[in-house]
Tab-separated table of N, CA and C in Angstrom:
chain	number	residue	atom	x	y	z
U	1	MET	N	2.561	-2.924	-23.042
U	1	MET	CA	1.764	-1.703	-23.082
U	1	MET	C	0.950	-1.617	-21.805
U	2	LEU	N	0.998	-0.490	-21.171
U	2	LEU	CA	0.276	-0.269	-19.928
U	2	LEU	C	-1.099	0.298	-20.228
U	3	THR	N	-2.135	-0.450	-19.891
U	3	THR	CA	-3.500	0.028	-20.074
U	3	THR	C	-4.303	-0.286	-18.832
U	4	LEU	N	-5.289	0.524	-18.585
U	4	LEU	CA	-6.207	0.309	-17.480
U	4	LEU	C	-7.420	-0.402	-18.045
U	5	GLY	N	-7.604	-1.656	-17.655
U	5	GLY	CA	-8.718	-2.439	-18.160
U	5	GLY	C	-10.057	-1.861	-17.754
U	6	ALA	N	-11.098	-2.226	-18.473
U	6	ALA	CA	-12.432	-1.687	-18.206
U	6	ALA	C	-12.925	-2.046	-16.806
U	7	ARG	N	-12.522	-3.171	-16.300
U	7	ARG	CA	-12.978	-3.599	-14.976
U	7	ARG	C	-12.000	-3.250	-13.861
U	8	ALA	N	-10.857	-2.710	-14.212
U	8	ALA	CA	-9.851	-2.371	-13.200
U	8	ALA	C	-10.312	-1.163	-12.390
U	9	ARG	N	-10.041	-1.220	-11.108
U	9	ARG	CA	-10.378	-0.134	-10.202
U	9	ARG	C	-9.084	0.456	-9.668
U	10	ILE	N	-9.163	1.675	-9.164
U	10	ILE	CA	-7.990	2.357	-8.630
U	10	ILE	C	-8.248	2.681	-7.173
U	11	TYR	N	-7.370	2.180	-6.307
U	11	TYR	CA	-7.476	2.416	-4.868
U	11	TYR	C	-6.265	3.211	-4.411
U	12	VAL	N	-6.505	4.239	-3.598
U	12	VAL	CA	-5.429	5.053	-3.052
U	12	VAL	C	-5.444	4.896	-1.542
U	13	ALA	N	-4.303	4.478	-0.970
U	13	ALA	CA	-4.184	4.371	0.482
U	13	ALA	C	-4.205	5.772	1.074
U	14	ALA	N	-5.037	5.994	2.083
U	14	ALA	CA	-5.177	7.323	2.674
U	14	ALA	C	-3.985	7.677	3.554
U	15	ASP	N	-3.408	6.701	4.202
U	15	ASP	CA	-2.272	6.943	5.082
U	15	ASP	C	-0.969	6.825	4.305
U	16	ALA	N	0.017	7.560	4.769
U	16	ALA	CA	1.336	7.518	4.139
U	16	ALA	C	2.007	6.175	4.402
U	17	ILE	N	2.875	5.790	3.483
U	17	ILE	CA	3.619	4.542	3.614
U	17	ILE	C	5.075	4.803	3.216
U	18	ASP	N	5.968	4.027	3.756
U	18	ASP	CA	7.385	4.141	3.436
U	18	ASP	C	7.589	3.624	2.006
U	19	LEU	N	7.937	4.500	1.090
U	19	LEU	CA	8.056	4.113	-0.319
U	19	LEU	C	9.378	3.454	-0.659
U	20	ARG	N	10.200	3.180	0.329
U	20	ARG	CA	11.402	2.387	0.068
U	20	ARG	C	11.036	0.918	-0.096
U	21	LYS	N	9.803	0.600	0.187
U	21	LYS	CA	9.331	-0.782	0.089
U	21	LYS	C	9.254	-1.214	-1.376
U	22	GLY	N	9.447	-2.499	-1.581
U	22	GLY	CA	9.421	-3.054	-2.927
U	22	GLY	C	8.095	-3.720	-3.252
U	23	PHE	N	8.128	-4.530	-4.278
U	23	PHE	CA	6.921	-5.182	-4.790
U	23	PHE	C	6.182	-5.996	-3.730
U	24	ASP	N	6.887	-6.903	-3.085
U	24	ASP	CA	6.227	-7.820	-2.154
U	24	ASP	C	5.681	-7.110	-0.921
U	25	THR	N	6.416	-6.124	-0.421
U	25	THR	CA	5.949	-5.400	0.759
U	25	THR	C	4.748	-4.526	0.411
U	26	LEU	N	4.730	-3.921	-0.765
U	26	LEU	CA	3.556	-3.153	-1.182
U	26	LEU	C	2.361	-4.067	-1.455
U	27	ALA	N	2.624	-5.265	-1.940
U	27	ALA	CA	1.533	-6.230	-2.120
U	27	ALA	C	0.942	-6.603	-0.760
U	28	ALA	N	1.788	-6.773	0.242
U	28	ALA	CA	1.303	-7.058	1.599
U	28	ALA	C	0.536	-5.863	2.149
U	29	ALA	N	0.997	-4.653	1.865
U	29	ALA	CA	0.284	-3.446	2.309
U	29	ALA	C	-1.073	-3.340	1.617
U	30	THR	N	-1.145	-3.797	0.379
U	30	THR	CA	-2.424	-3.810	-0.334
U	30	THR	C	-3.429	-4.691	0.401
U	31	ARG	N	-2.969	-5.854	0.835
U	31	ARG	CA	-3.859	-6.758	1.583
U	31	ARG	C	-4.239	-6.167	2.937
U	32	ALA	N	-3.280	-5.565	3.647
U	32	ALA	CA	-3.514	-5.084	5.007
U	32	ALA	C	-4.278	-3.760	5.041
U	33	ILE	N	-3.906	-2.808	4.202
U	33	ILE	CA	-4.491	-1.473	4.263
U	33	ILE	C	-5.756	-1.365	3.409
U	34	ILE	N	-5.657	-1.792	2.172
U	34	ILE	CA	-6.774	-1.632	1.239
U	34	ILE	C	-7.725	-2.826	1.290
U	35	ARG	N	-7.229	-3.938	1.786
U	35	ARG	CA	-8.016	-5.170	1.925
U	35	ARG	C	-8.529	-5.689	0.579
U	36	GLU	N	-7.622	-5.653	-0.382
U	36	GLU	CA	-7.905	-6.197	-1.707
U	36	GLU	C	-6.772	-7.129	-2.109
U	37	ASP	N	-7.041	-7.976	-3.090
U	37	ASP	CA	-6.035	-8.893	-3.609
U	37	ASP	C	-5.128	-8.161	-4.583
U	38	PRO	N	-3.821	-8.078	-4.318
U	38	PRO	CA	-2.935	-7.366	-5.238
U	38	PRO	C	-2.819	-8.037	-6.607
U	39	LEU	N	-3.253	-9.288	-6.742
U	39	LEU	CA	-3.208	-9.998	-8.018
U	39	LEU	C	-4.483	-9.803	-8.845
U	40	SER	N	-5.364	-8.917	-8.395
U	40	SER	CA	-6.663	-8.717	-9.040
U	40	SER	C	-6.581	-7.942	-10.350
U	41	GLY	N	-5.473	-7.238	-10.584
U	41	GLY	CA	-5.368	-6.400	-11.774
U	41	GLY	C	-5.782	-4.963	-11.507
U	42	HIS	N	-6.273	-4.683	-10.295
U	42	HIS	CA	-6.606	-3.309	-9.929
U	42	HIS	C	-5.319	-2.534	-9.681
U	43	TRP	N	-5.413	-1.225	-9.660
U	43	TRP	CA	-4.267	-0.350	-9.424
U	43	TRP	C	-4.284	0.094	-7.975
U	44	PHE	N	-3.147	0.002	-7.300
U	44	PHE	CA	-3.035	0.358	-5.891
U	44	PHE	C	-2.002	1.466	-5.750
U	45	VAL	N	-2.436	2.599	-5.216
U	45	VAL	CA	-1.617	3.805	-5.161
U	45	VAL	C	-1.232	4.077	-3.708
U	46	PHE	N	0.049	4.394	-3.511
U	46	PHE	CA	0.581	4.706	-2.181
U	46	PHE	C	1.383	5.998	-2.271
U	47	VAL	N	1.303	6.830	-1.229
U	47	VAL	CA	2.074	8.070	-1.176
U	47	VAL	C	2.941	8.068	0.083
U	48	ASN	N	4.008	8.875	0.047
U	48	ASN	CA	4.890	8.971	1.213
U	48	ASN	C	4.361	10.019	2.194
U	49	ARG	N	5.043	10.161	3.310
U	49	ARG	CA	4.604	11.072	4.369
U	49	ARG	C	4.587	12.518	3.892
U	50	ARG	N	5.584	12.928	3.124
U	50	ARG	CA	5.648	14.304	2.618
U	50	ARG	C	4.697	14.538	1.447
U	51	ARG	N	4.113	13.481	0.936
U	51	ARG	CA	3.148	13.499	-0.168
U	51	ARG	C	3.725	14.109	-1.450
U	52	ASN	N	5.018	13.929	-1.642
U	52	ASN	CA	5.614	14.395	-2.896
U	52	ASN	C	6.070	13.226	-3.778
U	53	ARG	N	5.884	12.008	-3.282
U	53	ARG	CA	6.223	10.807	-4.061
U	53	ARG	C	5.048	9.840	-4.026
U	54	LEU	N	4.918	9.101	-5.111
U	54	LEU	CA	3.775	8.221	-5.266
U	54	LEU	C	4.231	6.950	-5.972
U	55	LYS	N	3.719	5.811	-5.524
U	55	LYS	CA	3.959	4.537	-6.207
U	55	LYS	C	2.631	3.883	-6.523
U	56	VAL	N	2.578	3.282	-7.708
U	56	VAL	CA	1.399	2.533	-8.141
U	56	VAL	C	1.833	1.092	-8.351
U	57	LEU	N	1.115	0.174	-7.741
U	57	LEU	CA	1.391	-1.255	-7.896
U	57	LEU	C	0.263	-1.881	-8.714
U	58	VAL	N	0.650	-2.592	-9.773
U	58	VAL	CA	-0.317	-3.236	-10.670
U	58	VAL	C	0.168	-4.646	-10.977
U	59	TRP	N	-0.745	-5.604	-10.965
U	59	TRP	CA	-0.412	-6.964	-11.390
U	59	TRP	C	-0.813	-7.118	-12.846
U	60	GLU	N	0.111	-7.560	-13.669
U	60	GLU	CA	-0.148	-7.919	-15.054
U	60	GLU	C	0.075	-9.418	-15.186
U	61	PRO	N	-0.392	-10.046	-16.248
U	61	PRO	CA	-0.237	-11.495	-16.371
U	61	PRO	C	1.202	-11.985	-16.257
U	62	SER	N	2.169	-11.158	-16.597
U	62	SER	CA	3.558	-11.603	-16.532
U	62	SER	C	4.256	-11.227	-15.228
U	63	GLY	N	3.611	-10.439	-14.371
U	63	GLY	CA	4.220	-10.068	-13.102
U	63	GLY	C	3.793	-8.685	-12.650
U	64	TYR	N	4.378	-8.251	-11.528
U	64	TYR	CA	4.064	-6.931	-10.987
U	64	TYR	C	4.690	-5.823	-11.817
U	65	LEU	N	4.003	-4.699	-11.844
U	65	LEU	CA	4.506	-3.478	-12.446
U	65	LEU	C	4.402	-2.386	-11.394
U	66	MET	N	5.454	-1.571	-11.272
U	66	MET	CA	5.428	-0.491	-10.312
U	66	MET	C	5.759	0.817	-11.028
U	67	LEU	N	4.896	1.810	-10.831
U	67	LEU	CA	5.135	3.155	-11.338
U	67	LEU	C	5.558	4.022	-10.160
U	68	TYR	N	6.495	4.913	-10.393
U	68	TYR	CA	7.008	5.759	-9.319
U	68	TYR	C	7.054	7.189	-9.837
U	69	LYS	N	6.433	8.105	-9.103
U	69	LYS	CA	6.382	9.511	-9.529
U	69	LYS	C	6.838	10.396	-8.382
U	70	ARG	N	7.686	11.375	-8.693
U	70	ARG	CA	8.123	12.358	-7.709
U	70	ARG	C	7.777	13.739	-8.231
U	71	LEU	N	7.084	14.522	-7.423
U	71	LEU	CA	6.800	15.909	-7.771
U	71	LEU	C	7.974	16.772	-7.329
U	72	GLU	N	8.444	17.616	-8.204
U	72	GLU	CA	9.524	18.523	-7.841
U	72	GLU	C	9.000	19.678	-6.993
U	73	ARG	N	7.757	20.066	-7.219
U	73	ARG	CA	7.097	21.093	-6.416
U	73	ARG	C	5.672	20.638	-6.149
U	74	GLY	N	5.180	20.954	-4.977
U	74	GLY	CA	3.801	20.626	-4.643
U	74	GLY	C	3.678	19.275	-3.965
U	75	ARG	N	2.428	18.894	-3.742
U	75	ARG	CA	2.112	17.646	-3.060
U	75	ARG	C	0.944	16.951	-3.747
U	76	PHE	N	0.885	15.648	-3.537
U	76	PHE	CA	-0.266	14.884	-4.005
U	76	PHE	C	-1.396	15.044	-2.998
U	77	HIS	N	-2.614	15.205	-3.503
U	77	HIS	CA	-3.786	15.321	-2.649
U	77	HIS	C	-4.814	14.282	-3.069
U	78	LEU	N	-5.468	13.677	-2.099
U	78	LEU	CA	-6.557	12.760	-2.408
U	78	LEU	C	-7.725	13.566	-2.948
U	79	PRO	N	-8.372	13.095	-4.020
U	79	PRO	CA	-9.513	13.832	-4.576
U	79	PRO	C	-10.690	13.914	-3.602
U	80	THR	N	-10.862	12.881	-2.791
U	80	THR	CA	-11.933	12.867	-1.801
U	80	THR	C	-11.382	12.300	-0.495
U	81	ALA	N	-12.023	12.666	0.583
U	81	ALA	CA	-11.620	12.136	1.885
U	81	ALA	C	-12.187	10.727	2.046
U	82	PRO	N	-11.459	9.839	2.714
U	82	PRO	CA	-11.997	8.486	2.916
U	82	PRO	C	-13.207	8.513	3.849
U	83	ARG	N	-14.099	7.560	3.644
U	83	ARG	CA	-15.251	7.427	4.532
U	83	ARG	C	-14.774	7.141	5.944
U	84	LEU	N	-15.618	7.404	6.894
U	84	LEU	CA	-15.286	7.187	8.290
U	84	LEU	C	-14.873	5.733	8.523
U	85	GLY	N	-13.680	5.522	9.036
U	85	GLY	CA	-13.167	4.187	9.310
U	85	GLY	C	-12.429	3.546	8.146
U	86	ALA	N	-12.529	4.137	6.940
U	86	ALA	CA	-11.848	3.573	5.765
U	86	ALA	C	-10.407	4.050	5.735
U	87	ARG	N	-9.526	3.222	5.203
U	87	ARG	CA	-8.110	3.561	5.098
U	87	ARG	C	-7.686	3.792	3.654
U	88	HIS	N	-8.661	3.865	2.755
U	88	HIS	CA	-8.368	4.105	1.345
U	88	HIS	C	-9.563	4.780	0.678
U	89	VAL	N	-9.326	5.304	-0.513
U	89	VAL	CA	-10.397	5.842	-1.350
U	89	VAL	C	-10.293	5.202	-2.721
U	90	GLU	N	-11.403	5.120	-3.395
U	90	GLU	CA	-11.416	4.616	-4.761
U	90	GLU	C	-11.609	5.807	-5.686
U	91	ILE	N	-10.774	5.898	-6.726
U	91	ILE	CA	-10.845	7.021	-7.647
U	91	ILE	C	-10.958	6.511	-9.075
U	92	GLU	N	-11.222	7.435	-9.990
U	92	GLU	CA	-11.310	7.100	-11.410
U	92	GLU	C	-9.966	7.358	-12.091
U	93	ALA	N	-9.809	6.830	-13.281
U	93	ALA	CA	-8.551	6.976	-14.017
U	93	ALA	C	-8.230	8.435	-14.306
U	94	THR	N	-9.236	9.232	-14.637
U	94	THR	CA	-8.983	10.652	-14.897
U	94	THR	C	-8.490	11.356	-13.645
U	95	GLU	N	-9.045	10.988	-12.490
U	95	GLU	CA	-8.598	11.590	-11.236
U	95	GLU	C	-7.155	11.202	-10.932
U	96	LEU	N	-6.787	9.960	-11.217
U	96	LEU	CA	-5.404	9.536	-11.000
U	96	LEU	C	-4.458	10.321	-11.883
U	97	GLY	N	-4.821	10.520	-13.139
U	97	GLY	CA	-3.980	11.288	-14.047
U	97	GLY	C	-3.763	12.710	-13.560
U	98	LEU	N	-4.823	13.344	-13.118
U	98	LEU	CA	-4.708	14.706	-12.598
U	98	LEU	C	-3.939	14.737	-11.289
U	99	MET	N	-4.187	13.744	-10.451
U	99	MET	CA	-3.469	13.657	-9.178
U	99	MET	C	-1.968	13.505	-9.421
U	100	MET	N	-1.593	12.692	-10.400
U	100	MET	CA	-0.179	12.482	-10.697
U	100	MET	C	0.483	13.735	-11.271
U	101	GLU	N	-0.306	14.641	-11.803
U	101	GLU	CA	0.226	15.911	-12.289
U	101	GLU	C	0.329	16.942	-11.165
U	102	GLY	N	-0.118	16.574	-9.968
U	102	GLY	CA	-0.044	17.487	-8.828
U	102	GLY	C	-1.238	18.407	-8.711
U	103	ILE	N	-2.307	18.111	-9.424
U	103	ILE	CA	-3.499	18.957	-9.383
U	103	ILE	C	-4.351	18.564	-8.189
U	104	ASP	N	-4.758	19.550	-7.410
U	104	ASP	CA	-5.572	19.330	-6.217
U	104	ASP	C	-7.043	19.310	-6.627
U	105	LEU	N	-7.693	18.180	-6.490
U	105	LEU	CA	-9.085	18.015	-6.915
U	105	LEU	C	-10.085	18.110	-5.771
U	106	ARG	N	-9.634	18.484	-4.589
U	106	ARG	CA	-10.538	18.489	-3.438
U	106	ARG	C	-11.720	19.431	-3.609
U	107	GLY	N	-11.561	20.543	-4.334
U	107	GLY	CA	-12.670	21.477	-4.522
U	107	GLY	C	-13.449	21.246	-5.805
U	108	ALA	N	-13.049	20.266	-6.592
U	108	ALA	CA	-13.703	20.016	-7.878
U	108	ALA	C	-15.085	19.405	-7.669
U	109	ARG	N	-15.994	19.761	-8.578
U	109	ARG	CA	-17.345	19.191	-8.523
U	109	ARG	C	-17.497	18.183	-9.650
U	110	HIS	N	-18.076	17.065	-9.325
U	110	HIS	CA	-18.349	16.050	-10.347
U	110	HIS	C	-19.752	16.266	-10.897
U	111	ARG	N	-19.856	16.241	-12.190
U	111	ARG	CA	-21.171	16.345	-12.812
U	111	ARG	C	-21.834	14.979	-12.775
U	112	PRO	N	-23.155	14.954	-12.744
U	112	PRO	CA	-23.850	13.655	-12.743
U	112	PRO	C	-23.524	12.867	-14.003
U	113	ARG	N	-23.344	11.581	-13.847
U	113	ARG	CA	-23.036	10.710	-14.983
U	113	ARG	C	-24.314	10.282	-15.682
U	114	TRP	N	-24.216	10.132	-16.981
U	114	TRP	CA	-25.329	9.628	-17.758
U	114	TRP	C	-25.338	8.114	-17.676
U	115	THR	N	-26.491	7.547	-17.472
U	115	THR	CA	-26.639	6.093	-17.488
U	115	THR	C	-27.807	5.750	-18.415
U	116	PRO	N	-27.647	4.762	-19.260
U	116	PRO	CA	-28.730	4.419	-20.189
U	116	PRO	C	-29.916	3.817	-19.444
U	117	GLN	N	-31.097	4.092	-19.949
U	117	GLN	CA	-32.306	3.508	-19.382
U	117	GLN	C	-32.634	2.254	-20.177
U	118	LYS	N	-32.806	1.158	-19.482
U	118	LYS	CA	-33.031	-0.123	-20.160
U	118	LYS	C	-34.347	-0.128	-20.918
U	119	ASP	N	-35.401	0.450	-20.378
U	119	ASP	CA	-36.707	0.433	-21.031
U	119	ASP	C	-36.684	1.234	-22.318
U	120	LEU	N	-35.985	2.355	-22.327
U	120	LEU	CA	-35.924	3.215	-23.498
U	120	LEU	C	-35.195	2.536	-24.655
U	121	ALA	N	-34.134	1.806	-24.376
U	121	ALA	CA	-33.365	1.137	-25.420
U	121	ALA	C	-34.186	0.031	-26.082
U	122	SER	N	-35.011	-0.674	-25.321
U	122	SER	CA	-35.795	-1.772	-25.900
U	122	SER	C	-36.933	-1.255	-26.776
U	123	THR	N	-37.476	-0.070	-26.478
U	123	THR	CA	-38.573	0.466	-27.294
U	123	THR	C	-38.072	1.023	-28.609
U	124	ARG	N	-36.835	1.507	-28.657
U	124	ARG	CA	-36.284	2.050	-29.899
U	124	ARG	C	-35.948	0.949	-30.906
U	125	ALA	N	-35.700	-0.248	-30.451
U	125	ALA	CA	-35.324	-1.336	-31.347
U	125	ALA	C	-36.506	-1.847	-32.158
U	126	VAL	N	-37.711	-1.527	-31.727
U	126	VAL	CA	-38.904	-2.042	-32.402
U	126	VAL	C	-39.197	-1.335	-33.672
């Protein structure tokens, strides 16, 4: 069963890569481009030059898993531009799902996230 763990992160390489590459070459690209350990359990996303194909490389306890998606129409777009000097972006699982459907998220606005206040939780327990 393919699941995204609570601590797993999703990294998308900003530059195009030759998607004829297999598991080991994409793992090497993960180290070189994204500068992360491909055995970490994080998800590493790569797109081709035409941006109509996408591969995801994931390490599971039993070995590598690769997902491959081809859009029949349209192109994949990064939800955000990489920071100056960065060669990848980090995205959320919902953004990856929308990106894989070919939805362009560049103009989307993110609402502020709710975060619990530690002081408030301790006073309610009393």
